[in-house]
mmCIF file of C-alpha atoms in Angstrom:
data_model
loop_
_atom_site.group_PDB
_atom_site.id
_atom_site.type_symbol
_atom_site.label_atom_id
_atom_site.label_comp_id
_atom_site.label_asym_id
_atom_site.label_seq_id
_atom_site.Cartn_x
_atom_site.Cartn_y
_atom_site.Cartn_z
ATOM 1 C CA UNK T 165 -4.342 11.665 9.627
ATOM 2 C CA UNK T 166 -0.608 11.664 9.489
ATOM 3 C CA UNK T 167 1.770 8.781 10.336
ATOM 4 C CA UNK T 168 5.046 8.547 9.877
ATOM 5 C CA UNK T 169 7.243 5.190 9.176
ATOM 6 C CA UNK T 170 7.636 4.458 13.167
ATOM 7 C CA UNK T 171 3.690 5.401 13.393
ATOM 8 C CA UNK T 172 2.956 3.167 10.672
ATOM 9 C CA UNK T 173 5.083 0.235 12.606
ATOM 10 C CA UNK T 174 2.729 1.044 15.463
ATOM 11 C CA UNK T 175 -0.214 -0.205 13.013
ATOM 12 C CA UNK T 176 1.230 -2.535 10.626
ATOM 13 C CA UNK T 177 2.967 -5.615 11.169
ATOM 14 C CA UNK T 178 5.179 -5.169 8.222
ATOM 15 C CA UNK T 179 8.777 -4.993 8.815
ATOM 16 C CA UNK T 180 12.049 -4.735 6.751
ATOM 17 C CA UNK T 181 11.937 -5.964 3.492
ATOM 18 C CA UNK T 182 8.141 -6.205 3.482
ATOM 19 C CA UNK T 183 7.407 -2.198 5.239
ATOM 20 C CA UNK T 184 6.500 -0.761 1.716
ATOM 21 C CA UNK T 185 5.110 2.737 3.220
ATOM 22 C CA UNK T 186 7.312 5.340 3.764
ATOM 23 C CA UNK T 187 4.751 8.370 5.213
ATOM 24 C CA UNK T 188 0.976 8.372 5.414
ATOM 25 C CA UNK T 189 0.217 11.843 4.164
ATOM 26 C CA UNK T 190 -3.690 12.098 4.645
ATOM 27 C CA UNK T 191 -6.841 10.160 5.391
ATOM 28 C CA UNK T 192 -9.782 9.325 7.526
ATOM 29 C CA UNK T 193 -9.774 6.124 10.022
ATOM 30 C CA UNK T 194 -11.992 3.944 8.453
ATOM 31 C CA UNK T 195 -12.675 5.762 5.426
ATOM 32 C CA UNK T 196 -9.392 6.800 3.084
ATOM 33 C CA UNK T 197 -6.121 6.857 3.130
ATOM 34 C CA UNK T 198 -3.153 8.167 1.121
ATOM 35 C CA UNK T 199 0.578 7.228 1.683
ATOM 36 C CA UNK T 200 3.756 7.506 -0.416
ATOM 37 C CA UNK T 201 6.593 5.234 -0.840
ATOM 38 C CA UNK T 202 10.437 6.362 -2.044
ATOM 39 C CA UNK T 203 11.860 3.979 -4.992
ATOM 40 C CA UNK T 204 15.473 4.237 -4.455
ATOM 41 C CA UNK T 205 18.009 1.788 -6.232
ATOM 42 C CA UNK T 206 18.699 0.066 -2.922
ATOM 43 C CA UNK T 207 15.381 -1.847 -2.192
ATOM 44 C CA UNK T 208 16.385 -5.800 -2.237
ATOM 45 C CA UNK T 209 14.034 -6.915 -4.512
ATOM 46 C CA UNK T 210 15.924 -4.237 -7.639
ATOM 47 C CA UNK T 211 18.509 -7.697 -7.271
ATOM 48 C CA UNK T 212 16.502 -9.945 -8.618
ATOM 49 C CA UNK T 213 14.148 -7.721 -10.955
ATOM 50 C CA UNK T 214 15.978 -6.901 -13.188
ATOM 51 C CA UNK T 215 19.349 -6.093 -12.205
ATOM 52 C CA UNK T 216 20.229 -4.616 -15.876
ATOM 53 C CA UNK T 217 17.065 -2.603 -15.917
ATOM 54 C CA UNK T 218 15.176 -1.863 -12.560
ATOM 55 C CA UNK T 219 11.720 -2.284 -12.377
ATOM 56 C CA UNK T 220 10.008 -2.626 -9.475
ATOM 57 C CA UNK T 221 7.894 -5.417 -9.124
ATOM 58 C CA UNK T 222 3.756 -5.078 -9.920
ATOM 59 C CA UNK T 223 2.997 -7.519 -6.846
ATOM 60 C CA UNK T 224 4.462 -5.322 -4.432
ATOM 61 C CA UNK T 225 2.920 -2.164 -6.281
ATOM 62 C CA UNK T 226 -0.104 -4.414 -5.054
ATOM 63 C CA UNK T 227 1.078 -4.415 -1.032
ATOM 64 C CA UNK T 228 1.896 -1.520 -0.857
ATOM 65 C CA UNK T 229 -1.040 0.027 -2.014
ATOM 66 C CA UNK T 230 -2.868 -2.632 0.619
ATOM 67 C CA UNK T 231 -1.093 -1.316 3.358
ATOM 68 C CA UNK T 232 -1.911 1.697 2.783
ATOM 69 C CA UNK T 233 -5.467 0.686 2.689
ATOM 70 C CA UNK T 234 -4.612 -1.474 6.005
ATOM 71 C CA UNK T 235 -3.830 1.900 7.965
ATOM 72 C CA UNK T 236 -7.235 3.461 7.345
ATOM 73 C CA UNK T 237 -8.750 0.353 8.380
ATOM 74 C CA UNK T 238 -6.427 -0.496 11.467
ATOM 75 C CA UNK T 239 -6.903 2.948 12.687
ATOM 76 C CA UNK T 240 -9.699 2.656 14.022
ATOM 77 C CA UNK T 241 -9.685 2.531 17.290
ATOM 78 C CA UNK T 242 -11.750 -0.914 17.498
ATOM 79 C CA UNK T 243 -9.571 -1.865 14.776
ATOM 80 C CA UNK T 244 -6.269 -1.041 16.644
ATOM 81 C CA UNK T 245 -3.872 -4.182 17.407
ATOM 82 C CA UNK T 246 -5.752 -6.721 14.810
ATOM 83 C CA UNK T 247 -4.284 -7.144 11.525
ATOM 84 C CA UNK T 248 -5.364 -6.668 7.899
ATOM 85 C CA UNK T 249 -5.150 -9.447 5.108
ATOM 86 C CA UNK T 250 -4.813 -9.191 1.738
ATOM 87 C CA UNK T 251 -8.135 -11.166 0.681
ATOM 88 C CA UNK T 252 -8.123 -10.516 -3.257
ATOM 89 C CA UNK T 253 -7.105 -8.139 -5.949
ATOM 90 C CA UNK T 254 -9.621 -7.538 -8.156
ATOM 91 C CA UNK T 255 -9.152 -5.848 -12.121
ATOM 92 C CA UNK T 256 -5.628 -5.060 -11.375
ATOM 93 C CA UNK T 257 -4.275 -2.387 -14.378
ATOM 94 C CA UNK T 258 -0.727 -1.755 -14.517
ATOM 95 C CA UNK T 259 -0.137 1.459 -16.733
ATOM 96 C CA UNK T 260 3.652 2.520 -16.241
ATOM 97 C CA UNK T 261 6.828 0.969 -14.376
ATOM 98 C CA UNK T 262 8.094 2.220 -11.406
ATOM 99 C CA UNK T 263 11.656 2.636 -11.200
ATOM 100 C CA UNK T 264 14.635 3.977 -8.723
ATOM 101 C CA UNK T 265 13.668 7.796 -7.881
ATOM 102 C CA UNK T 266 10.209 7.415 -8.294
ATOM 103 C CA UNK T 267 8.335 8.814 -5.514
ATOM 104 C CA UNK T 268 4.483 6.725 -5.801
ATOM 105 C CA UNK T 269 1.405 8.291 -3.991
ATOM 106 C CA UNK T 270 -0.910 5.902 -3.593
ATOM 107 C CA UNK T 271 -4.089 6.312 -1.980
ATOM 108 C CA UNK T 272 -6.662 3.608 -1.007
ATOM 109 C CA UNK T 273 -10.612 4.611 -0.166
ATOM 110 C CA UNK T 274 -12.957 1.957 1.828
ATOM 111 C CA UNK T 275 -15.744 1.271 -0.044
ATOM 112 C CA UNK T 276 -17.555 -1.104 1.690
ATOM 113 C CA UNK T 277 -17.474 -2.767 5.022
ATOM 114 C CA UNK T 278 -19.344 -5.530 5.926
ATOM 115 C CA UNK T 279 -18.241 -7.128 9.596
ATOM 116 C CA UNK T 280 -14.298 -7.920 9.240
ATOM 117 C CA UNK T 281 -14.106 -7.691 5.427
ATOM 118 C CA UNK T 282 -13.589 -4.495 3.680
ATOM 119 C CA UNK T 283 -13.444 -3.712 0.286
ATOM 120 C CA UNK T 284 -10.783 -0.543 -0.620
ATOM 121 C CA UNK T 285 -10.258 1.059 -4.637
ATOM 122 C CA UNK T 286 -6.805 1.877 -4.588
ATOM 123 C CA UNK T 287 -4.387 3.993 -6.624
ATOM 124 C CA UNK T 288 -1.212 4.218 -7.324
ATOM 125 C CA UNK T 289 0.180 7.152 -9.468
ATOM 126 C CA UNK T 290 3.987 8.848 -10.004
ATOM 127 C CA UNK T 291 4.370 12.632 -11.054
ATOM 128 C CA UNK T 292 0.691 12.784 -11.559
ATOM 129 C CA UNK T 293 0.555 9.722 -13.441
ATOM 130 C CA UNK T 294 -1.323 5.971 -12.798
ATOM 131 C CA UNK T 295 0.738 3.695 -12.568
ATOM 132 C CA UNK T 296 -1.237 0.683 -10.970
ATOM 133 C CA UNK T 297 -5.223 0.637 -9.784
ATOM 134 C CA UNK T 298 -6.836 -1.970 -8.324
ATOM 135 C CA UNK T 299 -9.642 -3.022 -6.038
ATOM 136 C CA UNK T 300 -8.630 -4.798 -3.294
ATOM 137 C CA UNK T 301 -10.414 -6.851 -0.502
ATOM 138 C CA UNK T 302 -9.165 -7.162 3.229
ATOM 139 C CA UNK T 303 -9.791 -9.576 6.081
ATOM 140 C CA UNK T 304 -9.521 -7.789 9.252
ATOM 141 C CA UNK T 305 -8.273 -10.631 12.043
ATOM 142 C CA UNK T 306 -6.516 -11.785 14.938
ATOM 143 C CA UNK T 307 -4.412 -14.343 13.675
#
């Protein structure tokens, strides 16, 4: 499985400031997924956190490691046109910043499944190195 960022539009709802995937790189519908996102200085939130030393912010470490997790879910094909909530984060560990040139590779496997809620572990690491892990719940829906 291989998606670029106008594949990933096909599959996420997530648009412009909130499209925090660049490329999904590998996976398995249903099963795993891994995805990178580019840090550049330009991302609007690098305004507001912190404009004399960039950092970007752990919350959105957070989404985007969900939407990665929401394309192996959402790809299946009974899956396809429904969306994927962010239902909890669960013993969140953030273990280095992410910062302008970073490139993060995060990758999220399903766990569990049980009728529209899924449970993914997530990573997030940069040059080899965690930077955020989490487990994270989703609420597959309509609405």
């Amino acid at each position: 499985m291989q998606y670029d960022s106008n594949q990933i539009a096909e599959i996420l709802p997530h648009r412009y400031p909130f499209a925090l995937v660049d490329r999904i790189v590998d996976g398995e519908p249903g099963k795993w997924a891994k995805g990178i996102k580019c840090v550049t200085v330009n991302e609007p939130f690098f305004q507001g956190h912190f404009p004399q030393k960039h950092v970007m912010p752990g919350v959105l470490l957070i989404e985007a490691m969900a939407q990665v997790g929401g394309v192996a879910i959402l790809s299946l094909p009974e899956n396809r046109g429904k969306l994927a909530f962010l239902g909890r984060v669960h013993d969140a560990r953030f273990k280095r910043q992410v910062v302008p040139g970073d490139v993060v590779e995060m990758e999220c496997v399903l766990t569990k499944q049980r009728g529209p809620v899924g449970i993914g572990t997530c990573k997030a690491t940069v040059n080899g190195e965690v930077a955020v892990t989490a487990e994270i719940t989703f609420a597959i829906g309509t609405e």
